[in-house]
Amino acid sequence: MSPTDIILLLDSSVRFAVPLMLAALAGLYSERSGIVDIGLEGKMLGGAFAAAATAAVTGSVWLGLAAAMGVSVVMSMIHALASINFRGNQIISGVALNFLAAGFTVFLGHAWFRRGGTTPNLRPDERFSNIELPFAAEIGQVPIVGEIYQQLLSGHSIIVYFAFLMVPVTAFVLYRTRFGLRLRAVGENPKALDTAGISVALLRYRALVVTGLLCGVAGAFLSTAQGANFSENMTSGRGFIALAALIFAKWRPWQAMWTCLLFGVLSASQIRLQGVEFPMIGEVPVQAIQALPYILTVVLLAGFIGRANPPKAIGQPYIKER
């Protein structure tokens, strides 16, 4: 591959990695607080539909983004109510949200737009447009370095830059703020936090609000930036891959970013490798290449990454002693 081909591959990898990165960071807030969040997929799907539907009706992509965040937060609050107040099984609650989103988005799409569960195609002014960094065209004439600036760093939507910004922001919040300290503490030993007079339930609710906001942004990216409408099950398991990336990263933000980029490279590679003949192997079936990201997910979750110790109180409803 030429340097230009590698840069284009990395550019595609970034676009594939962004929704994974946002979902992984969303799951980090939830699981660090002690709440298992299998429902990342459903929140992203609900957000994607809300963003595309609202943008199609109002013509405003920003209202679409707000709707996506609102719907995702509502779904996150349902999960919080079931997990924190009712002390229900957190995995079942998350799976229920996934089923709810998968069915309800298609039902509403068909009822509102009569397009078989999809939303109308968005015009360019109803989507997030790509941002050209200063002097991208001029610097792009420089070999390699200029191409990296023009192709890889420039020309992305605002959500892409937001996703990468959220990595250091999350790291700072998690390790340098009072909220982050309490968030990590409630995931490890909620009883100690409760003894200190801090509300365990309120802290977990706040964490799940952040989870909902980030999942909403991830969903909006899929339908209004990367794509131009909502289609059935358009998240395609990204929520589960993000969860696998979070486990691989051992619930740390910087490692989660690099893991999502790895998944992004695999997703981008599967497109470029289709139809390519390999030495001694020949042409690999398209289905095998398309399965690469999911094969890596299974490999990671099978334990080939070393022992990943989750927060000690994760998945355990907290019952306050009277």
PDB file of N, CA, C and O in Angstrom, residues 205-235:
ATOM      1  N   TYR A 205     -27.279   8.168  39.261  1.00  0.00           N
ATOM      2  CA  TYR A 205     -28.172   8.828  38.310  1.00  0.00           C
ATOM      3  C   TYR A 205     -27.406   9.843  37.468  1.00  0.00           C
ATOM      4  O   TYR A 205     -27.606   9.937  36.241  1.00  0.00           O
ATOM      5  N   ARG A 206     -26.533  10.600  38.093  1.00  0.00           N
ATOM      6  CA  ARG A 206     -25.737  11.595  37.365  1.00  0.00           C
ATOM      7  C   ARG A 206     -24.830  10.920  36.349  1.00  0.00           C
ATOM      8  O   ARG A 206     -24.675  11.403  35.209  1.00  0.00           O
ATOM      9  N   ALA A 207     -24.256   9.796  36.723  1.00  0.00           N
ATOM     10  CA  ALA A 207     -23.400   9.058  35.793  1.00  0.00           C
ATOM     11  C   ALA A 207     -24.199   8.566  34.592  1.00  0.00           C
ATOM     12  O   ALA A 207     -23.738   8.629  33.440  1.00  0.00           O
ATOM     13  N   LEU A 208     -25.420   8.098  34.836  1.00  0.00           N
ATOM     14  CA  LEU A 208     -26.243   7.575  33.748  1.00  0.00           C
ATOM     15  C   LEU A 208     -26.791   8.691  32.857  1.00  0.00           C
ATOM     16  O   LEU A 208     -27.088   8.452  31.681  1.00  0.00           O
ATOM     17  N   VAL A 209     -26.915   9.901  33.386  1.00  0.00           N
ATOM     18  CA  VAL A 209     -27.280  11.039  32.529  1.00  0.00           C
ATOM     19  C   VAL A 209     -26.165  11.292  31.519  1.00  0.00           C
ATOM     20  O   VAL A 209     -26.419  11.489  30.319  1.00  0.00           O
ATOM     21  N   VAL A 210     -24.917  11.278  31.987  1.00  0.00           N
ATOM     22  CA  VAL A 210     -23.773  11.460  31.085  1.00  0.00           C
ATOM     23  C   VAL A 210     -23.743  10.337  30.054  1.00  0.00           C
ATOM     24  O   VAL A 210     -23.488  10.567  28.867  1.00  0.00           O
ATOM     25  N   THR A 211     -24.015   9.116  30.503  1.00  0.00           N
ATOM     26  CA  THR A 211     -24.069   7.975  29.581  1.00  0.00           C
ATOM     27  C   THR A 211     -25.091   8.216  28.481  1.00  0.00           C
ATOM     28  O   THR A 211     -24.826   7.998  27.290  1.00  0.00           O
ATOM     29  N   GLY A 212     -26.274   8.675  28.856  1.00  0.00           N
ATOM     30  CA  GLY A 212     -27.321   8.939  27.878  1.00  0.00           C
ATOM     31  C   GLY A 212     -26.937  10.033  26.899  1.00  0.00           C
ATOM     32  O   GLY A 212     -27.190   9.922  25.695  1.00  0.00           O
ATOM     33  N   LEU A 213     -26.309  11.097  27.395  1.00  0.00           N
ATOM     34  CA  LEU A 213     -25.909  12.202  26.517  1.00  0.00           C
ATOM     35  C   LEU A 213     -24.914  11.728  25.456  1.00  0.00           C
ATOM     36  O   LEU A 213     -25.046  12.040  24.269  1.00  0.00           O
ATOM     37  N   LEU A 214     -23.913  10.970  25.885  1.00  0.00           N
ATOM     38  CA  LEU A 214     -22.885  10.512  24.941  1.00  0.00           C
ATOM     39  C   LEU A 214     -23.440   9.499  23.949  1.00  0.00           C
ATOM     40  O   LEU A 214     -23.076   9.513  22.765  1.00  0.00           O
ATOM     41  N   CYS A 215     -24.324   8.620  24.405  1.00  0.00           N
ATOM     42  CA  CYS A 215     -24.947   7.666  23.483  1.00  0.00           C
ATOM     43  C   CYS A 215     -25.814   8.398  22.461  1.00  0.00           C
ATOM     44  O   CYS A 215     -25.879   7.999  21.286  1.00  0.00           O
ATOM     45  N   GLY A 216     -26.467   9.463  22.892  1.00  0.00           N
ATOM     46  CA  GLY A 216     -27.271  10.254  21.967  1.00  0.00           C
ATOM     47  C   GLY A 216     -26.420  10.895  20.890  1.00  0.00           C
ATOM     48  O   GLY A 216     -26.795  10.910  19.709  1.00  0.00           O
ATOM     49  N   VAL A 217     -25.266  11.421  21.266  1.00  0.00           N
ATOM     50  CA  VAL A 217     -24.354  12.015  20.283  1.00  0.00           C
ATOM     51  C   VAL A 217     -23.860  10.948  19.307  1.00  0.00           C
ATOM     52  O   VAL A 217     -23.761  11.188  18.097  1.00  0.00           O
ATOM     53  N   ALA A 218     -23.548   9.753  19.837  1.00  0.00           N
ATOM     54  CA  ALA A 218     -23.099   8.653  18.974  1.00  0.00           C
ATOM     55  C   ALA A 218     -24.174   8.269  17.969  1.00  0.00           C
ATOM     56  O   ALA A 218     -23.889   8.056  16.782  1.00  0.00           O
ATOM     57  N   GLY A 219     -25.417   8.190  18.429  1.00  0.00           N
ATOM     58  CA  GLY A 219     -26.515   7.865  17.523  1.00  0.00           C
ATOM     59  C   GLY A 219     -26.732   8.939  16.476  1.00  0.00           C
ATOM     60  O   GLY A 219     -26.955   8.643  15.290  1.00  0.00           O
ATOM     61  N   ALA A 220     -26.654  10.209  16.894  1.00  0.00           N
ATOM     62  CA  ALA A 220     -26.822  11.315  15.949  1.00  0.00           C
ATOM     63  C   ALA A 220     -25.729  11.296  14.891  1.00  0.00           C
ATOM     64  O   ALA A 220     -25.974  11.623  13.719  1.00  0.00           O
ATOM     65  N   PHE A 221     -24.527  10.906  15.261  1.00  0.00           N
ATOM     66  CA  PHE A 221     -23.433  10.819  14.293  1.00  0.00           C
ATOM     67  C   PHE A 221     -23.760   9.815  13.197  1.00  0.00           C
ATOM     68  O   PHE A 221     -23.506  10.067  12.013  1.00  0.00           O
ATOM     69  N   LEU A 222     -24.334   8.681  13.581  1.00  0.00           N
ATOM     70  CA  LEU A 222     -24.628   7.635  12.600  1.00  0.00           C
ATOM     71  C   LEU A 222     -25.656   8.082  11.562  1.00  0.00           C
ATOM     72  O   LEU A 222     -25.521   7.775  10.376  1.00  0.00           O
ATOM     73  N   SER A 223     -26.671   8.811  11.997  1.00  0.00           N
ATOM     74  CA  SER A 223     -27.777   9.126  11.084  1.00  0.00           C
ATOM     75  C   SER A 223     -27.723  10.518  10.478  1.00  0.00           C
ATOM     76  O   SER A 223     -28.414  10.774   9.483  1.00  0.00           O
ATOM     77  N   THR A 224     -26.919  11.424  11.036  1.00  0.00           N
ATOM     78  CA  THR A 224     -26.897  12.786  10.500  1.00  0.00           C
ATOM     79  C   THR A 224     -25.509  13.273  10.110  1.00  0.00           C
ATOM     80  O   THR A 224     -25.368  14.404   9.618  1.00  0.00           O
ATOM     81  N   ALA A 225     -24.490  12.475  10.320  1.00  0.00           N
ATOM     82  CA  ALA A 225     -23.132  12.863   9.927  1.00  0.00           C
ATOM     83  C   ALA A 225     -22.517  11.792   9.024  1.00  0.00           C
ATOM     84  O   ALA A 225     -22.183  12.041   7.872  1.00  0.00           O
ATOM     85  N   GLN A 226     -22.404  10.584   9.548  1.00  0.00           N
ATOM     86  CA  GLN A 226     -21.883   9.488   8.732  1.00  0.00           C
ATOM     87  C   GLN A 226     -22.891   9.051   7.677  1.00  0.00           C
ATOM     88  O   GLN A 226     -22.530   8.713   6.555  1.00  0.00           O
ATOM     89  N   GLY A 227     -24.173   9.053   8.049  1.00  0.00           N
ATOM     90  CA  GLY A 227     -25.242   8.694   7.122  1.00  0.00           C
ATOM     91  C   GLY A 227     -26.157   9.872   6.872  1.00  0.00           C
ATOM     92  O   GLY A 227     -25.941  10.980   7.397  1.00  0.00           O
ATOM     93  N   ALA A 228     -27.194   9.646   6.068  1.00  0.00           N
ATOM     94  CA  ALA A 228     -28.123  10.728   5.727  1.00  0.00           C
ATOM     95  C   ALA A 228     -29.556  10.389   6.081  1.00  0.00           C
ATOM     96  O   ALA A 228     -30.477  11.101   5.684  1.00  0.00           O
ATOM     97  N   ASN A 229     -29.768   9.300   6.808  1.00  0.00           N
ATOM     98  CA  ASN A 229     -31.116   8.954   7.271  1.00  0.00           C
ATOM     99  C   ASN A 229     -30.993   7.842   8.301  1.00  0.00           C
ATOM    100  O   ASN A 229     -29.888   7.360   8.594  1.00  0.00           O
ATOM    101  N   PHE A 230     -32.133   7.449   8.844  1.00  0.00           N
ATOM    102  CA  PHE A 230     -32.160   6.312   9.770  1.00  0.00           C
ATOM    103  C   PHE A 230     -32.653   5.093   9.017  1.00  0.00           C
ATOM    104  O   PHE A 230     -33.594   5.166   8.229  1.00  0.00           O
ATOM    105  N   SER A 231     -32.001   3.958   9.258  1.00  0.00           N
ATOM    106  CA  SER A 231     -32.454   2.689   8.696  1.00  0.00           C
ATOM    107  C   SER A 231     -32.508   1.649   9.805  1.00  0.00           C
ATOM    108  O   SER A 231     -31.869   1.809  10.857  1.00  0.00           O
ATOM    109  N   GLU A 232     -33.257   0.615   9.594  1.00  0.00           N
ATOM    110  CA  GLU A 232     -33.477  -0.407  10.614  1.00  0.00           C
ATOM    111  C   GLU A 232     -32.153  -0.989  11.111  1.00  0.00           C
ATOM    112  O   GLU A 232     -31.284  -1.368  10.325  1.00  0.00           O
ATOM    113  N   ASN A 233     -32.014  -1.019  12.446  1.00  0.00           N
ATOM    114  CA  ASN A 233     -30.844  -1.611  13.104  1.00  0.00           C
ATOM    115  C   ASN A 233     -29.535  -1.050  12.553  1.00  0.00           C
ATOM    116  O   ASN A 233     -28.564  -1.783  12.331  1.00  0.00           O
ATOM    117  N   MET A 234     -29.478   0.249  12.361  1.00  0.00           N
ATOM    118  CA  MET A 234     -28.297   0.846  11.739  1.00  0.00           C
ATOM    119  C   MET A 234     -27.084   0.858  12.666  1.00  0.00           C
ATOM    120  O   MET A 234     -25.961   1.089  12.201  1.00  0.00           O
ATOM    121  N   THR A 235     -27.261   0.624  13.943  1.00  0.00           N
ATOM    122  CA  THR A 235     -26.106   0.542  14.840  1.00  0.00           C
ATOM    123  C   THR A 235     -25.306  -0.742  14.619  1.00  0.00           C
ATOM    124  O   THR A 235     -24.106  -0.781  14.893  1.00  0.00           O
TER     125      THR A 235
END
